[in-house]
mmCIF file of C-alpha atoms in Angstrom:
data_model
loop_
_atom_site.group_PDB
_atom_site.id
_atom_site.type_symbol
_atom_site.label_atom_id
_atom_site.label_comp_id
_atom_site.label_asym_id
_atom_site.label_seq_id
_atom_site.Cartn_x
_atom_site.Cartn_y
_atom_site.Cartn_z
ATOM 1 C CA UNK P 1 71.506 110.839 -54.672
ATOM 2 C CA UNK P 2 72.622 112.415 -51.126
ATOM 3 C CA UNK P 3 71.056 109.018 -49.828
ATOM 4 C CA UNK P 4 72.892 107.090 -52.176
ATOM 5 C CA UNK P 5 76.418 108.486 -51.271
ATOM 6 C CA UNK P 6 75.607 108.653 -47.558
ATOM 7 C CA UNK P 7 74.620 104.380 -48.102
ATOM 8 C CA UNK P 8 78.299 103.866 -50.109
ATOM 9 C CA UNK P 9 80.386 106.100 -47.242
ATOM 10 C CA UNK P 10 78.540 103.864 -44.736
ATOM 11 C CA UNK P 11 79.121 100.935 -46.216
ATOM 12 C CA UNK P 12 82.754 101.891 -46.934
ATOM 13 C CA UNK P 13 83.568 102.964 -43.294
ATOM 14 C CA UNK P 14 81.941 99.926 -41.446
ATOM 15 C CA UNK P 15 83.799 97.609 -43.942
ATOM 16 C CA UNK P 16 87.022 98.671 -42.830
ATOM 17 C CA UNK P 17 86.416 98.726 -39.379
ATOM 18 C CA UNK P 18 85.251 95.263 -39.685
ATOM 19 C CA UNK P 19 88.977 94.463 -41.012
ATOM 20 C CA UNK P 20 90.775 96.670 -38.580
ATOM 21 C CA UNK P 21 92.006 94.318 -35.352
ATOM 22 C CA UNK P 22 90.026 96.275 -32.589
ATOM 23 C CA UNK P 23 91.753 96.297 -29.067
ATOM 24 C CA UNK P 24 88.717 95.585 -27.160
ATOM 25 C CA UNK P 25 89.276 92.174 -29.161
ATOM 26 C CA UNK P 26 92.903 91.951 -28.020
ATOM 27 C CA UNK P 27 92.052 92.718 -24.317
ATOM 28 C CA UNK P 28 89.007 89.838 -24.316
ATOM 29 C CA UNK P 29 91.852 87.683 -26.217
ATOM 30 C CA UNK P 30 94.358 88.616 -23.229
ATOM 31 C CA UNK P 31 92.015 88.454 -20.560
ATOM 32 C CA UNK P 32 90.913 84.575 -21.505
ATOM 33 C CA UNK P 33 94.374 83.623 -21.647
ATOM 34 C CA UNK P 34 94.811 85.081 -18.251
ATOM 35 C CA UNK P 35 92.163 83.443 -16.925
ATOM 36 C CA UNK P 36 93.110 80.003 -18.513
ATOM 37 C CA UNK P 37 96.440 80.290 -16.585
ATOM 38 C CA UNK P 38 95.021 81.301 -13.589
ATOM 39 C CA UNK P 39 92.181 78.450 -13.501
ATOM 40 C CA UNK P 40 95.348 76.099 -14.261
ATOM 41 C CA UNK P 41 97.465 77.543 -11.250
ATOM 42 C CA UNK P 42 94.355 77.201 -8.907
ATOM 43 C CA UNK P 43 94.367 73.838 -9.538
ATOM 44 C CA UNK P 44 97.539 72.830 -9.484
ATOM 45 C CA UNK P 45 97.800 74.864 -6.583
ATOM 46 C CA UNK P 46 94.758 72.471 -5.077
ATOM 47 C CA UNK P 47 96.582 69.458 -6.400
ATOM 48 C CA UNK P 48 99.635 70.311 -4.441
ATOM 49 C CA UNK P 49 97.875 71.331 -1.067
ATOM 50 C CA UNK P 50 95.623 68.138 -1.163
ATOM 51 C CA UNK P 51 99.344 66.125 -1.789
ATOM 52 C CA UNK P 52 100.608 68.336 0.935
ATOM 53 C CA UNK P 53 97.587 67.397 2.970
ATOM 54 C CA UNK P 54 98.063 64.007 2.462
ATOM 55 C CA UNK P 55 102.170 63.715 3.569
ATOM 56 C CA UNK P 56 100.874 65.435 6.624
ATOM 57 C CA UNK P 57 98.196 62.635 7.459
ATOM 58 C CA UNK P 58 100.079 60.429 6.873
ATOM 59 C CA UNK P 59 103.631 61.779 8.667
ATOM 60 C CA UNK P 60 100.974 62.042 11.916
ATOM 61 C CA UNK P 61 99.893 58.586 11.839
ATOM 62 C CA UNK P 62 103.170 57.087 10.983
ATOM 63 C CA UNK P 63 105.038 59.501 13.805
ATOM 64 C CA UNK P 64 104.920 57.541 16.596
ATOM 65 C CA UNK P 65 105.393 53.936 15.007
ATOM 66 C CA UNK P 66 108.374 55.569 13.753
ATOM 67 C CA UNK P 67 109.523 56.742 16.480
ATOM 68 C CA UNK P 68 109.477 53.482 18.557
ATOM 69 C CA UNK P 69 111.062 51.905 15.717
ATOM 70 C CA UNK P 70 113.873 54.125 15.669
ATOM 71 C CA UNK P 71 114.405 54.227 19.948
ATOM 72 C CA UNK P 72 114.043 50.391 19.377
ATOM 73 C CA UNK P 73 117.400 50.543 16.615
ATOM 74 C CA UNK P 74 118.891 53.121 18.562
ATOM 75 C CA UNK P 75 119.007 50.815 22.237
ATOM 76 C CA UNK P 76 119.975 48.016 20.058
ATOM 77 C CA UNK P 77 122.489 49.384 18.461
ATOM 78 C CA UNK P 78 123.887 50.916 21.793
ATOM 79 C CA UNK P 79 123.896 47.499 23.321
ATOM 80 C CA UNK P 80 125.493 45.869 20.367
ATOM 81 C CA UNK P 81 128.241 47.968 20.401
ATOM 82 C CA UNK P 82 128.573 48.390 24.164
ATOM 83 C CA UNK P 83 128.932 44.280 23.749
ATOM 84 C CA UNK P 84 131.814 44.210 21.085
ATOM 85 C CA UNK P 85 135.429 43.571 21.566
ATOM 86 C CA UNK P 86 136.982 47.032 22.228
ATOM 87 C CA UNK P 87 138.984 47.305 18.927
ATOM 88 C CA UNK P 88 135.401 46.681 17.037
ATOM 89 C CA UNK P 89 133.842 49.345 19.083
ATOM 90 C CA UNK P 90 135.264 52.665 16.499
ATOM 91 C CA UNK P 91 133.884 50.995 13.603
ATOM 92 C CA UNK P 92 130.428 50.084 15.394
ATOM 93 C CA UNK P 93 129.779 53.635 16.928
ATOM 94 C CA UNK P 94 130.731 55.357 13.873
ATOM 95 C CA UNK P 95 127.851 53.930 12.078
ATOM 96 C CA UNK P 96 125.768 54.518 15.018
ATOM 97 C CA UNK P 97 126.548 58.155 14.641
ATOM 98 C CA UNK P 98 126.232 58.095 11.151
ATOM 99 C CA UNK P 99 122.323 56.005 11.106
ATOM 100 C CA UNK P 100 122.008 58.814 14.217
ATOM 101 C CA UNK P 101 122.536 61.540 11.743
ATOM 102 C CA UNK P 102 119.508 59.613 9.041
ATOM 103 C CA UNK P 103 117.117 59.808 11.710
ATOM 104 C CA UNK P 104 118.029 63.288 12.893
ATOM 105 C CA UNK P 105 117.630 64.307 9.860
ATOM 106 C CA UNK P 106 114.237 62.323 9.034
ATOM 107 C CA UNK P 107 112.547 63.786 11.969
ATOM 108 C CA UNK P 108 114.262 67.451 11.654
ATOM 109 C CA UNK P 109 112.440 67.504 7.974
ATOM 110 C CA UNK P 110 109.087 66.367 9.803
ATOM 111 C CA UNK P 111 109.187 69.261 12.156
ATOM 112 C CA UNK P 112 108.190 71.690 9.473
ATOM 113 C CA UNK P 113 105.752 69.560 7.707
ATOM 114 C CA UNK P 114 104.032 69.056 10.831
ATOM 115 C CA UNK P 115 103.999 72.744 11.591
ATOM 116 C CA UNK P 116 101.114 73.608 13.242
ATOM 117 C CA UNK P 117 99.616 70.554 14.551
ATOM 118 C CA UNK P 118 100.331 68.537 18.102
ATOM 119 C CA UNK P 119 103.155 66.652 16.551
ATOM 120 C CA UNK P 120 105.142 69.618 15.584
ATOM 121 C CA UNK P 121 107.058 69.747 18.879
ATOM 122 C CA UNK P 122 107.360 66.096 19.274
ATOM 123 C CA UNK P 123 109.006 65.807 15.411
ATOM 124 C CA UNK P 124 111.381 68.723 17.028
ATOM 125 C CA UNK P 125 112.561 66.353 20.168
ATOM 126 C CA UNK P 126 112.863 63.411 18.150
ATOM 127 C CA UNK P 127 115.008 65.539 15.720
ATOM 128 C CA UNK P 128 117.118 67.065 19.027
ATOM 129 C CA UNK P 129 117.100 63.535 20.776
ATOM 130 C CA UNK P 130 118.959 61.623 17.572
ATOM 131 C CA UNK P 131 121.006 65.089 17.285
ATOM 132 C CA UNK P 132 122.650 63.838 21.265
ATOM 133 C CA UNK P 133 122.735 60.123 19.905
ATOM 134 C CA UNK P 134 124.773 61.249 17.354
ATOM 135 C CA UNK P 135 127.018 63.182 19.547
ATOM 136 C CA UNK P 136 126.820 60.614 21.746
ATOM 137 C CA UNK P 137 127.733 57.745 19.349
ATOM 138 C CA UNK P 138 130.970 59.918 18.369
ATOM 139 C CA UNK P 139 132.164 60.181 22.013
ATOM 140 C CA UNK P 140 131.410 56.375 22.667
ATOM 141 C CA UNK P 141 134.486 55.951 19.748
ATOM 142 C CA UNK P 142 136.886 56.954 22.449
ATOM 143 C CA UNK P 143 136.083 53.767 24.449
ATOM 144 C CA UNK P 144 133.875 52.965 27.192
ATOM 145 C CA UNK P 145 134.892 55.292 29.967
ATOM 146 C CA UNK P 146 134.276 58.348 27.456
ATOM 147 C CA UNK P 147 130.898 56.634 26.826
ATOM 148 C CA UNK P 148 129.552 56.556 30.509
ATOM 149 C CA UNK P 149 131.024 59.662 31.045
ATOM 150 C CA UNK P 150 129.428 61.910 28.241
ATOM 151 C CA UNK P 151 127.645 64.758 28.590
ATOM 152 C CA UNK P 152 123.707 64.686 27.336
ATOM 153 C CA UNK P 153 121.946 61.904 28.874
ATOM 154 C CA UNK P 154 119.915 64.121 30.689
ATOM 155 C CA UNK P 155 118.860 66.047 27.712
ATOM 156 C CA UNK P 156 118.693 62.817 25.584
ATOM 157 C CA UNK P 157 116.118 61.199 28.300
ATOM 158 C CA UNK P 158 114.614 64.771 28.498
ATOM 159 C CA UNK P 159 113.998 64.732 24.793
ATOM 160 C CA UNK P 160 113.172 60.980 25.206
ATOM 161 C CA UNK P 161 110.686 61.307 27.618
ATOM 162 C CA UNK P 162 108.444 63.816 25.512
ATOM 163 C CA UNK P 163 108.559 62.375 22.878
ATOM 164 C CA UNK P 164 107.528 58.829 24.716
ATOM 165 C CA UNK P 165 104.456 60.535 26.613
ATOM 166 C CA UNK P 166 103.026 62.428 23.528
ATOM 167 C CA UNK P 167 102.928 59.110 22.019
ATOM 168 C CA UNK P 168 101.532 57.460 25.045
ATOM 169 C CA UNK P 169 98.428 59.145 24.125
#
């Protein structure tokens, strides 16, 4: 009979831990949620750095076509306004300044993606260089004079000129 009872208590007590929630099965429960999330972060984390990776190759091949593009626009736009009748001029060098301002702030945004490689300094010149068209643009507004006598062509060739021989390359 002790045998018996000893079989029923058994029985009993493993029953009802079998319907008891145990917190081992909580923490296994928690812990493969935890690592579901974190698998999915790693690779969206991947996904982004190989999208990063990509603007970057592709901001470094397209730097310097851009660039020349953009000098190109800028000298034509200089001459086209240097060429209009004088009370055309405002109107002309205002959107000078203002398409100045686009690419300043194309090639400021560059700098930073290109953070770490040989065209971040160049991306920063570019930036500075349409920074002093800008300013430049705005001064030409007050007629030609003001316009040959502005201040910055030295640091807009400067800027120029680095930006020309890194692409040289």
């Amino acid at each position: 009979m002790p045998a018996k009872i000893l079989f029923l208590w058994l029985a009993l007590t493993l029953s009802g831990c079998a319907s008891l929630p145990s917190s081992s099965t909580a923490t296994v429960g928690a812990a493969a949620r935890s690592a579901a999330m974190a698998k999915r972060n790693a690779e969206s984390a991947q996904q982004h750095l190989a999208a990063v990776t990509a603007q970057r190759a592709e901001a470094r091949q397209q730097f310097c076509p851009n660039w020349r593009q953009a000098l190109d626009h800028a000298r034509s736009n200089a001459i086209g306004c240097a060429r209009m009748p004088a009370n055309e001029q405002v109107t002309c060098w205002q959107a000078v300044s203002q398409w100045a301002q686009e690419e300043s702030h194309y090639f400021h945004a560059l700098a930073p993606l290109l953070q770490g490689s040989a065209y971040a300094s160049p991306a920063a010149r570019a930036a500075h260089f349409f920074d002093l068209t800008r300013g430049w643009a705005i001064t030409c507004q007050n007629g030609q004079k003001a316009c040959t006598a502005a201040s910055g062509h030295q640091q807009m060739d400067h800027s120029k000129n680095a930006v020309n021989q890194f692409c040289r390359r």
